[in-house]
Coordinates of N, CA and C in Angstrom, one line a residue:
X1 N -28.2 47.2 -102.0 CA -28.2 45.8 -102.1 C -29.0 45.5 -103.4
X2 N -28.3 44.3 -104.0 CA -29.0 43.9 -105.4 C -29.1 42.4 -105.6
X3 N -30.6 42.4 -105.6 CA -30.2 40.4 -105.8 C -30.4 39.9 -106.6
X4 N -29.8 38.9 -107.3 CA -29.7 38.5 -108.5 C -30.2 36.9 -108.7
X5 N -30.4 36.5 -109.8 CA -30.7 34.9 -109.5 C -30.8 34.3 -111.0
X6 N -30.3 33.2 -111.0 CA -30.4 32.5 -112.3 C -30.9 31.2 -112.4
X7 N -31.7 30.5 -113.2 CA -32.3 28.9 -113.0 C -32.0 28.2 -113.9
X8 N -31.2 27.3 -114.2 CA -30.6 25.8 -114.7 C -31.9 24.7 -114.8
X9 N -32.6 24.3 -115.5 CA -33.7 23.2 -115.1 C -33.0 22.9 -115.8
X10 N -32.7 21.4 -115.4 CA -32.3 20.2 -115.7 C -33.2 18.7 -115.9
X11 N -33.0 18.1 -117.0 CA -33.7 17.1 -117.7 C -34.1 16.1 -116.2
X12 N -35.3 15.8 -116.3 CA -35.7 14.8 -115.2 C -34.7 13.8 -114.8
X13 N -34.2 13.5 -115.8 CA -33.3 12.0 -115.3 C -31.6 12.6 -115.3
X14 N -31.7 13.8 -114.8 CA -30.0 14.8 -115.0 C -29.7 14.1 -113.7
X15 N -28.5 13.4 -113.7 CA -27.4 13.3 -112.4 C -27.5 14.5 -111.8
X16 N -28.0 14.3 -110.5 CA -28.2 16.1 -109.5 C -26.3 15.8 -108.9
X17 N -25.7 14.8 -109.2 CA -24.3 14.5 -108.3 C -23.6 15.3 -109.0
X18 N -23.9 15.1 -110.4 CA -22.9 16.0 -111.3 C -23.0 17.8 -110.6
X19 N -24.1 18.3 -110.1 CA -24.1 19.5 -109.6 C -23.6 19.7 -108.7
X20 N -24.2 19.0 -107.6 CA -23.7 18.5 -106.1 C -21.6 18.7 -106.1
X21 N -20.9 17.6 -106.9 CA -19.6 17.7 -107.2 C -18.7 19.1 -107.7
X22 N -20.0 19.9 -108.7 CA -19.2 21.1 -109.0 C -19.6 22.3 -107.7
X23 N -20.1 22.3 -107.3 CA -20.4 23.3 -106.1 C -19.5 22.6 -105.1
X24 N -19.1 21.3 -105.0 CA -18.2 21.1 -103.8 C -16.5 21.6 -104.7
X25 N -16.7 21.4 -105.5 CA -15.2 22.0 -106.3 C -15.0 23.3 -106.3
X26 N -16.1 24.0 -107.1 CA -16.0 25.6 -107.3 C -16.5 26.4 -106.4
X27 N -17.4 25.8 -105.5 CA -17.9 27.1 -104.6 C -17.2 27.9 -103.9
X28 N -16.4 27.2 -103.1 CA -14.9 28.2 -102.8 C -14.2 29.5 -103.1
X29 N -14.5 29.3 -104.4 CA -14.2 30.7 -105.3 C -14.7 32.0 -105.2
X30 N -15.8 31.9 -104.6 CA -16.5 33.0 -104.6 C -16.7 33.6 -103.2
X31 N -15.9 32.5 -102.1 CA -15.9 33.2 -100.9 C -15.1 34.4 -100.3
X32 N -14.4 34.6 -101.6 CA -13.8 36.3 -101.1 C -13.8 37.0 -102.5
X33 N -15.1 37.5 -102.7 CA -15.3 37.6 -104.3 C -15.3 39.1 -103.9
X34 N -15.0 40.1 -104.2 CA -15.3 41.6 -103.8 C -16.6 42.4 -104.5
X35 N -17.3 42.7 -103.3 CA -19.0 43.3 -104.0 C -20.0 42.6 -103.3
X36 N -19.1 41.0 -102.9 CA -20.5 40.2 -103.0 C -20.9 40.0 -101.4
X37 N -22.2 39.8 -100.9 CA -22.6 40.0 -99.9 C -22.6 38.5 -99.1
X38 N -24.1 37.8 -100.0 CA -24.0 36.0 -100.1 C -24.2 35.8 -101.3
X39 N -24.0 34.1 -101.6 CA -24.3 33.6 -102.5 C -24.8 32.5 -102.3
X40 N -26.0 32.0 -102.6 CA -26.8 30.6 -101.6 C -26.3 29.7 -103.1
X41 N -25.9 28.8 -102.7 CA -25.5 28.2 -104.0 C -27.2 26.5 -104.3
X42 N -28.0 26.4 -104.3 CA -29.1 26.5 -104.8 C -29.6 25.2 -105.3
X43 N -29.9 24.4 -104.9 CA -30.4 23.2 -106.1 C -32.1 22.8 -105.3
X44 N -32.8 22.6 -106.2 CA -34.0 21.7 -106.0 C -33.9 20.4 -106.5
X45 N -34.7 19.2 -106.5 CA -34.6 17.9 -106.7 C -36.0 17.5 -107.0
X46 N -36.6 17.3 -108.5 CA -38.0 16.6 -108.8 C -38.4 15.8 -107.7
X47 N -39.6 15.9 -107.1 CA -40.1 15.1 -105.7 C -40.1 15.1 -104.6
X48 N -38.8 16.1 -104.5 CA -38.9 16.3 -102.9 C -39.0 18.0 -102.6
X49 N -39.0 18.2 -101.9 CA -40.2 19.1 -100.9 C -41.0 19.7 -102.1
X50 N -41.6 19.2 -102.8 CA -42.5 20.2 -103.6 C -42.3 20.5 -104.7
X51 N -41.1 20.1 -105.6 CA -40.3 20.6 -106.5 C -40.9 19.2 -107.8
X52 N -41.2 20.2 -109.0 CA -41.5 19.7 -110.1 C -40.7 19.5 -111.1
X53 N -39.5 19.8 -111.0 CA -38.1 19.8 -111.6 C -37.0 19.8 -111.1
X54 N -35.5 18.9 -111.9 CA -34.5 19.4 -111.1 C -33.8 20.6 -111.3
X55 N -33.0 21.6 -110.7 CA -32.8 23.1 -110.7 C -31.3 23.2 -109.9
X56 N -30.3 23.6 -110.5 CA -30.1 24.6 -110.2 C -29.7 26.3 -110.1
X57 N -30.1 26.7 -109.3 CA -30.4 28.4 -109.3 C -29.9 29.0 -108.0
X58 N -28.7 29.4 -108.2 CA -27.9 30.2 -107.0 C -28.9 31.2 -106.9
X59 N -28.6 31.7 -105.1 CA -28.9 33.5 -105.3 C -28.3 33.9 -104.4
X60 N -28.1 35.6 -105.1 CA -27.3 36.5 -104.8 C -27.9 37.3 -104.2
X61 N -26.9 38.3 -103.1 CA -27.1 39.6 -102.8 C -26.1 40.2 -102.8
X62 N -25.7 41.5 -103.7 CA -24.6 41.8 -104.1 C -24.6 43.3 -103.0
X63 N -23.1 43.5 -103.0 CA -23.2 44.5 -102.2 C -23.2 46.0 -103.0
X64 N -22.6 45.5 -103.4 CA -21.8 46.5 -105.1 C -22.2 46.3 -106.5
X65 N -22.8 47.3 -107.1 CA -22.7 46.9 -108.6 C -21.8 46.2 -109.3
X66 N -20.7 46.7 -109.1 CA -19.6 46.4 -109.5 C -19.3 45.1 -108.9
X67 N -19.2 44.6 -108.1 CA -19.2 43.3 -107.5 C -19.5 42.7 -108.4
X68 N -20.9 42.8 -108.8 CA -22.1 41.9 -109.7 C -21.6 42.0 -110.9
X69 N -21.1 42.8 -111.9 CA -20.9 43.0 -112.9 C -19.4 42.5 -113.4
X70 N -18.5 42.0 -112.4 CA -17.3 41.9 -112.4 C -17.6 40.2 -112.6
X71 N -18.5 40.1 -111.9 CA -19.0 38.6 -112.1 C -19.4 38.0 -113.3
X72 N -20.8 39.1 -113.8 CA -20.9 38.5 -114.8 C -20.2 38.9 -116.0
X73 N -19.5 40.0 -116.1 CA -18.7 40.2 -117.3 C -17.2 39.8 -117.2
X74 N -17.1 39.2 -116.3 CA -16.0 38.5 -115.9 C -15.4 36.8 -115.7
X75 N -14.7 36.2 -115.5 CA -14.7 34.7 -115.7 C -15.6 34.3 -114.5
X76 N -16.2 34.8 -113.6 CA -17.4 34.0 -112.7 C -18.1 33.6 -113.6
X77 N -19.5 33.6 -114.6 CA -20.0 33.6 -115.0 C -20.0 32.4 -116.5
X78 N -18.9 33.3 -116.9 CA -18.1 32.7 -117.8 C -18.2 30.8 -118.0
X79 N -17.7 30.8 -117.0 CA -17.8 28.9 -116.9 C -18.9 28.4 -116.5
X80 N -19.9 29.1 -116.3 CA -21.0 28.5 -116.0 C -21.6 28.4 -117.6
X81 N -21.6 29.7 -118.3 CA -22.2 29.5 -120.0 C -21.4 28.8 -120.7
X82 N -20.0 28.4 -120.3 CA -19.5 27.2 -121.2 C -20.8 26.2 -121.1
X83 N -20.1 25.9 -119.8 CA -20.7 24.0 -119.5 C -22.3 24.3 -119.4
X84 N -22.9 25.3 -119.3 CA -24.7 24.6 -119.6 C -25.7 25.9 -120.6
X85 N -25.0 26.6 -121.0 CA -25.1 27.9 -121.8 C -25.6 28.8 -120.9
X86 N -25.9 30.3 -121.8 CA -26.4 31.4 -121.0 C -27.6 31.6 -120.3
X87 N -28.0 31.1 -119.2 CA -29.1 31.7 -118.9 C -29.5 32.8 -118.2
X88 N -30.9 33.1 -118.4 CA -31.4 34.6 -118.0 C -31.3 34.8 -116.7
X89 N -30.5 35.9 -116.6 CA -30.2 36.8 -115.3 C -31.0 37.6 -114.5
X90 N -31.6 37.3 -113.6 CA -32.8 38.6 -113.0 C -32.2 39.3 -112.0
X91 N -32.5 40.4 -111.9 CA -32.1 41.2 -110.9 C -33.4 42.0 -110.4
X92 N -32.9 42.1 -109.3 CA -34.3 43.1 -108.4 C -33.1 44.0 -107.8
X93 N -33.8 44.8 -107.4 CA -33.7 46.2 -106.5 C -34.1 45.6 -104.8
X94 N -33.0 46.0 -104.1 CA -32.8 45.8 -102.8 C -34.1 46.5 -102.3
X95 N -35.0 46.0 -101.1 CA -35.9 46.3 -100.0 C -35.6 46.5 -99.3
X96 N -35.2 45.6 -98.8 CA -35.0 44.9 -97.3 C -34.0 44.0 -97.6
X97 N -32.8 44.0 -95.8 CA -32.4 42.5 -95.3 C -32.4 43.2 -94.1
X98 N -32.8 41.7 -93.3 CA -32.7 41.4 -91.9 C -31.9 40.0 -91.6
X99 N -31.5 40.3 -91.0 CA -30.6 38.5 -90.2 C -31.5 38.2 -89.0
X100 N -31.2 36.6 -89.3 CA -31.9 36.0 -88.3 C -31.4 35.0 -86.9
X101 N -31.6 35.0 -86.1 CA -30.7 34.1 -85.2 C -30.0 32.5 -85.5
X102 N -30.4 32.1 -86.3 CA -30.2 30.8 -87.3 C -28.4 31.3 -87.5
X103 N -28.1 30.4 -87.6 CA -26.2 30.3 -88.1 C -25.5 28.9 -89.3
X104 N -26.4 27.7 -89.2 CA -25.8 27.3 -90.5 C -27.1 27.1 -91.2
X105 N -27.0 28.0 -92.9 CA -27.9 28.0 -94.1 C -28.0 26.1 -94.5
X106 N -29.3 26.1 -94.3 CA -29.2 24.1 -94.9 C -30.3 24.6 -95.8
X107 N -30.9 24.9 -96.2 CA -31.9 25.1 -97.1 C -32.7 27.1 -97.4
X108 N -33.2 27.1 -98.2 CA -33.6 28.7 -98.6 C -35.2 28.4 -99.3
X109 N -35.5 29.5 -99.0 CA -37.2 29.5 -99.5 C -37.3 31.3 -100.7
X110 N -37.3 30.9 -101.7 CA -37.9 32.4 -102.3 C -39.2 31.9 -103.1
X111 N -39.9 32.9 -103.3 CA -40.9 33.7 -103.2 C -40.9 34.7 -104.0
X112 N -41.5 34.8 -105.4 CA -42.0 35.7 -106.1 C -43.3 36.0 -106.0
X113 N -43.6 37.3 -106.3 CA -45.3 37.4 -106.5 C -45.2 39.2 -107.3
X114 N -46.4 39.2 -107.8 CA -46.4 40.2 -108.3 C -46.9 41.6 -107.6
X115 N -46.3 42.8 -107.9 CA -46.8 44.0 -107.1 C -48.0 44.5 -107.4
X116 N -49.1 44.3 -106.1 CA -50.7 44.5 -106.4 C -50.4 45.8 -107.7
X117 N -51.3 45.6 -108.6 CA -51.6 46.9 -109.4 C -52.5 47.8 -108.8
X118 N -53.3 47.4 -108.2 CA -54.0 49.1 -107.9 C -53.5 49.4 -106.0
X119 N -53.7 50.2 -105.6 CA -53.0 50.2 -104.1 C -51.8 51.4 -104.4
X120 N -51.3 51.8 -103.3 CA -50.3 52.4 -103.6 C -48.7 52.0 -103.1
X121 N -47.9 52.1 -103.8 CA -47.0 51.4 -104.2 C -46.3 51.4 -102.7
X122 N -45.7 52.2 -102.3 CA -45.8 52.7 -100.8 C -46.4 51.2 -100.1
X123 N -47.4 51.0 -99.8 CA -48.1 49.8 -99.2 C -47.4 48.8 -99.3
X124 N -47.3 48.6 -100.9 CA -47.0 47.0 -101.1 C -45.4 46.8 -100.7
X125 N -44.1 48.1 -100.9 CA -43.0 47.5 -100.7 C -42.9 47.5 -99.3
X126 N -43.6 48.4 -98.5 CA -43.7 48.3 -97.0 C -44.3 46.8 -96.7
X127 N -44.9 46.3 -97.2 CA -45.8 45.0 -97.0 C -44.3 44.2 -97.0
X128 N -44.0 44.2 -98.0 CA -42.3 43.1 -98.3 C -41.2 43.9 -97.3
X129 N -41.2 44.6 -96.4 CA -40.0 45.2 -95.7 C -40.4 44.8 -94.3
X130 N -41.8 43.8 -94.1 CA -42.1 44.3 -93.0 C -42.3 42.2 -93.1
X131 N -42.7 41.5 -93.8 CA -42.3 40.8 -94.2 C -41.2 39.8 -94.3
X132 N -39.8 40.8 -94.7 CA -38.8 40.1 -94.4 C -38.1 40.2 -93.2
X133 N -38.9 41.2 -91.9 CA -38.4 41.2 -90.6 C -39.1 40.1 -89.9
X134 N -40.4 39.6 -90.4 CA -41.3 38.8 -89.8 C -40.6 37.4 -90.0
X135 N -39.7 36.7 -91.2 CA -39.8 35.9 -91.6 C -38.1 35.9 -90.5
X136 N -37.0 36.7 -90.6 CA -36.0 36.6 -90.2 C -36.6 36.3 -88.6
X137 N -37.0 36.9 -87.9 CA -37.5 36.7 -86.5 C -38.0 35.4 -86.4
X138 N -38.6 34.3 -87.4 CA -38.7 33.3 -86.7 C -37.7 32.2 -86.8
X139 N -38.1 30.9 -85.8 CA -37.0 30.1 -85.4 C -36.2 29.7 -86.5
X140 N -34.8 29.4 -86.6 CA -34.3 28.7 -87.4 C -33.6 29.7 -88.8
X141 N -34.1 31.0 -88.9 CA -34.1 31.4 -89.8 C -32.4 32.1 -89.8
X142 N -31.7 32.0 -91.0 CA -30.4 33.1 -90.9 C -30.7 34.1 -91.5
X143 N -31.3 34.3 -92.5 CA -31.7 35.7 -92.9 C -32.8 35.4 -93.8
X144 N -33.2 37.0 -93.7 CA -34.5 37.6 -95.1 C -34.1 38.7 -95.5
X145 N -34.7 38.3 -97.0 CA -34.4 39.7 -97.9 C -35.4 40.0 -98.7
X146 N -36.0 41.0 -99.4 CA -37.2 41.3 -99.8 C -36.4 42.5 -101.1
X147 N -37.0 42.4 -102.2 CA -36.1 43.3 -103.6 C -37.7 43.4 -104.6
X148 N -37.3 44.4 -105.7 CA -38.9 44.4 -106.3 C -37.6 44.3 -107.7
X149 N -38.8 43.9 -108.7 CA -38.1 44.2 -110.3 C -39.0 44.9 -110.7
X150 N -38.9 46.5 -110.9 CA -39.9 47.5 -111.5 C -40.1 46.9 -113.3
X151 N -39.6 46.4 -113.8 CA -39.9 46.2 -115.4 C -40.7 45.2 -115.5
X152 N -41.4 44.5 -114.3 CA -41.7 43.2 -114.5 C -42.9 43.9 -113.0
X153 N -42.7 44.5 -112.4 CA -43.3 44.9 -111.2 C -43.8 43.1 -110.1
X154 N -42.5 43.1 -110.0 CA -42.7 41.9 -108.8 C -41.7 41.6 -108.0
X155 N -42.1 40.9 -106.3 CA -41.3 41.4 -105.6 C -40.8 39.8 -105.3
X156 N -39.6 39.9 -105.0 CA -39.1 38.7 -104.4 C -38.3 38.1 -102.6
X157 N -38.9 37.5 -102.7 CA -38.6 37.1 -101.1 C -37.3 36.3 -100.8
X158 N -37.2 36.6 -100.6 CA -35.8 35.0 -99.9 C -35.1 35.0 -98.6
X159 N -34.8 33.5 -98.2 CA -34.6 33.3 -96.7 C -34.1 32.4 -96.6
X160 N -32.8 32.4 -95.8 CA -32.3 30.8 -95.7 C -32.7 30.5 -94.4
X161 N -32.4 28.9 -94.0 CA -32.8 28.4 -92.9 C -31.9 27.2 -92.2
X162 N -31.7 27.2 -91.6 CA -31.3 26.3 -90.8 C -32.0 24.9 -90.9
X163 N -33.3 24.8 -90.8 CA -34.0 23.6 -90.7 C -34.7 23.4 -91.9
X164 N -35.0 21.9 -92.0 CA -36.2 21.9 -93.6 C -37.7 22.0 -93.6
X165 N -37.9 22.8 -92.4 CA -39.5 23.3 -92.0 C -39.2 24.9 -91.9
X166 N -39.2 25.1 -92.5 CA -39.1 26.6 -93.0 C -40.3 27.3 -92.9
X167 N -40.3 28.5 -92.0 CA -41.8 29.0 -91.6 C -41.8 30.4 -92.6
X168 N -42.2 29.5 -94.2 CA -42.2 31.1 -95.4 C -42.6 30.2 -96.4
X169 N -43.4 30.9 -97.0 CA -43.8 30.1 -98.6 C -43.5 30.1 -99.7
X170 N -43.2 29.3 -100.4 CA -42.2 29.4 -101.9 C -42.0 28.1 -101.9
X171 N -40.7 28.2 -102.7 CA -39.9 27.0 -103.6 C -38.9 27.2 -102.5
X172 N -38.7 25.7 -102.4 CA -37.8 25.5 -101.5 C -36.6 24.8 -102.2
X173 N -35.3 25.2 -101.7 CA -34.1 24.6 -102.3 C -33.2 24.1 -101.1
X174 N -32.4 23.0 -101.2 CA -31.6 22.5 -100.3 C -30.0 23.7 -100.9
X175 N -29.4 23.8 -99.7 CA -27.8 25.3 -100.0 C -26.8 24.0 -99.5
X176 N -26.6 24.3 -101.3 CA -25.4 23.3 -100.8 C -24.1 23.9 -100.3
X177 N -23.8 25.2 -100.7 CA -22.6 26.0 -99.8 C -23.1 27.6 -100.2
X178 N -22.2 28.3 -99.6 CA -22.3 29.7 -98.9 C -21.5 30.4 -98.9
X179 N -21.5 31.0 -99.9 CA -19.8 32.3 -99.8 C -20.7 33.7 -99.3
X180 N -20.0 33.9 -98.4 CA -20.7 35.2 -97.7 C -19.7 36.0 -97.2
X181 N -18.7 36.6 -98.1 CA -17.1 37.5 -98.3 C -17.8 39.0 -97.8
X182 N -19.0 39.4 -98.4 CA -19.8 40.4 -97.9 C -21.2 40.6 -96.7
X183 N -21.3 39.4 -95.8 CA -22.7 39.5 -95.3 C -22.7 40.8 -94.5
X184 N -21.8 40.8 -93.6 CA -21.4 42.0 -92.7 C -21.7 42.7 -92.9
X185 N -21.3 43.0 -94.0 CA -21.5 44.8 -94.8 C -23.1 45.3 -95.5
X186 N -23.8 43.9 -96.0 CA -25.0 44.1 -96.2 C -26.0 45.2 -95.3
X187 N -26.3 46.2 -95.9 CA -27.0 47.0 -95.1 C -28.2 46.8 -94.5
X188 N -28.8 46.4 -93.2 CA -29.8 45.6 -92.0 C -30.9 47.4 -92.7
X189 N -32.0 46.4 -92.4 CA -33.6 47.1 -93.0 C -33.7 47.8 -93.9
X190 N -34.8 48.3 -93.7 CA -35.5 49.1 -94.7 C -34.7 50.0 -95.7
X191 N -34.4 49.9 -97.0 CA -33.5 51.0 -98.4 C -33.4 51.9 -98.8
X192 N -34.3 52.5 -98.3 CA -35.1 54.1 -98.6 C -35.7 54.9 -97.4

């Protein structure tokens, strides 16, 4: 598993409808994308739950390299650096996924933080594997996923939800749709 994620900030006074409209047009597209596991399609909104800007920032969990790379070296991608240019692509290294009893995604919570520097390494991704079983187990949740970025050494959380009381800490985003052509196949716990 590989998850990937990109962020759009958009000017305070940006039409969030204009987003809203192209995710109800294009999101479709990617519901039988091959490789791909989900795609939380992503917006935050200046003011509400917490959010200091407007955003948006899909995220991925790909099944396949190849999946991911067909995407972005391929016309997925493509139309998105027409209309708002290229932005920076992060990828992490799969941890963890766990699913949670939750069934429709209305909002997602991720979570970056950095990997303690002293401790042994061992600890901390166990910390995040054990983490995203804790967060998937409670109410409301559809899944958790937990991935590290060794070049940057930091790990990332993510979790959708069902409800907009989300029991996990982060940046919270409202999912405005959901291609999930691969969830199935996503490999359940621990990666190693």
């Amino acid at each position: 598993m590989h998850a990937m994620q990109y962020e759009l900030t958009l000017p305070a006074d940006y039409d969030m409808g204009v987003i809203r409209d192209r995710v109800a047009r294009l999101g479709h597209l990617l519901d039988d994308w091959d490789g791909l596991g989900v795609k939380a399609y992503l917006i935050r909104e200046r003011g509400l739950r917490g959010s200091p800007v407007d955003q948006y920032a899909p995220f991925y969990l790909w099944n396949t390299v190849e999946g991911m790379n067909a995407f972005l070296w391929g016309g997925g991608f493509q139309g998105l650096s027409d209309d708002f240019g290229r932005p920076s692509v992060r990828q992490w290294t799969g941890l963890a996924y766990e699913e949670g009893g939750g069934s429709h995604a209305r909002f997602a919570v991720r979570r970056r933080q950095p990997v303690p520097a002293s401790g042994r390494l061992a600890e901390a991704v166990g910390d995040a594997v054990r983490e995203a079983r804790r967060l998937a187990a409670e109410d409301g949740a559809v899944l958790a996923a937990a991935a590290v970025d060794t070049s940057r050494w930091e790990l990332v959380h993510f979790s959708l939800w069902e409800h907009d009381t989300p029991k996990a800490d982060g940046d919270v985003f409202e999912v405005l749709h959901l291609s999930a052509p691969g969830l199935d196949r996503l490999p359940r716990g621990r990666r190693w």
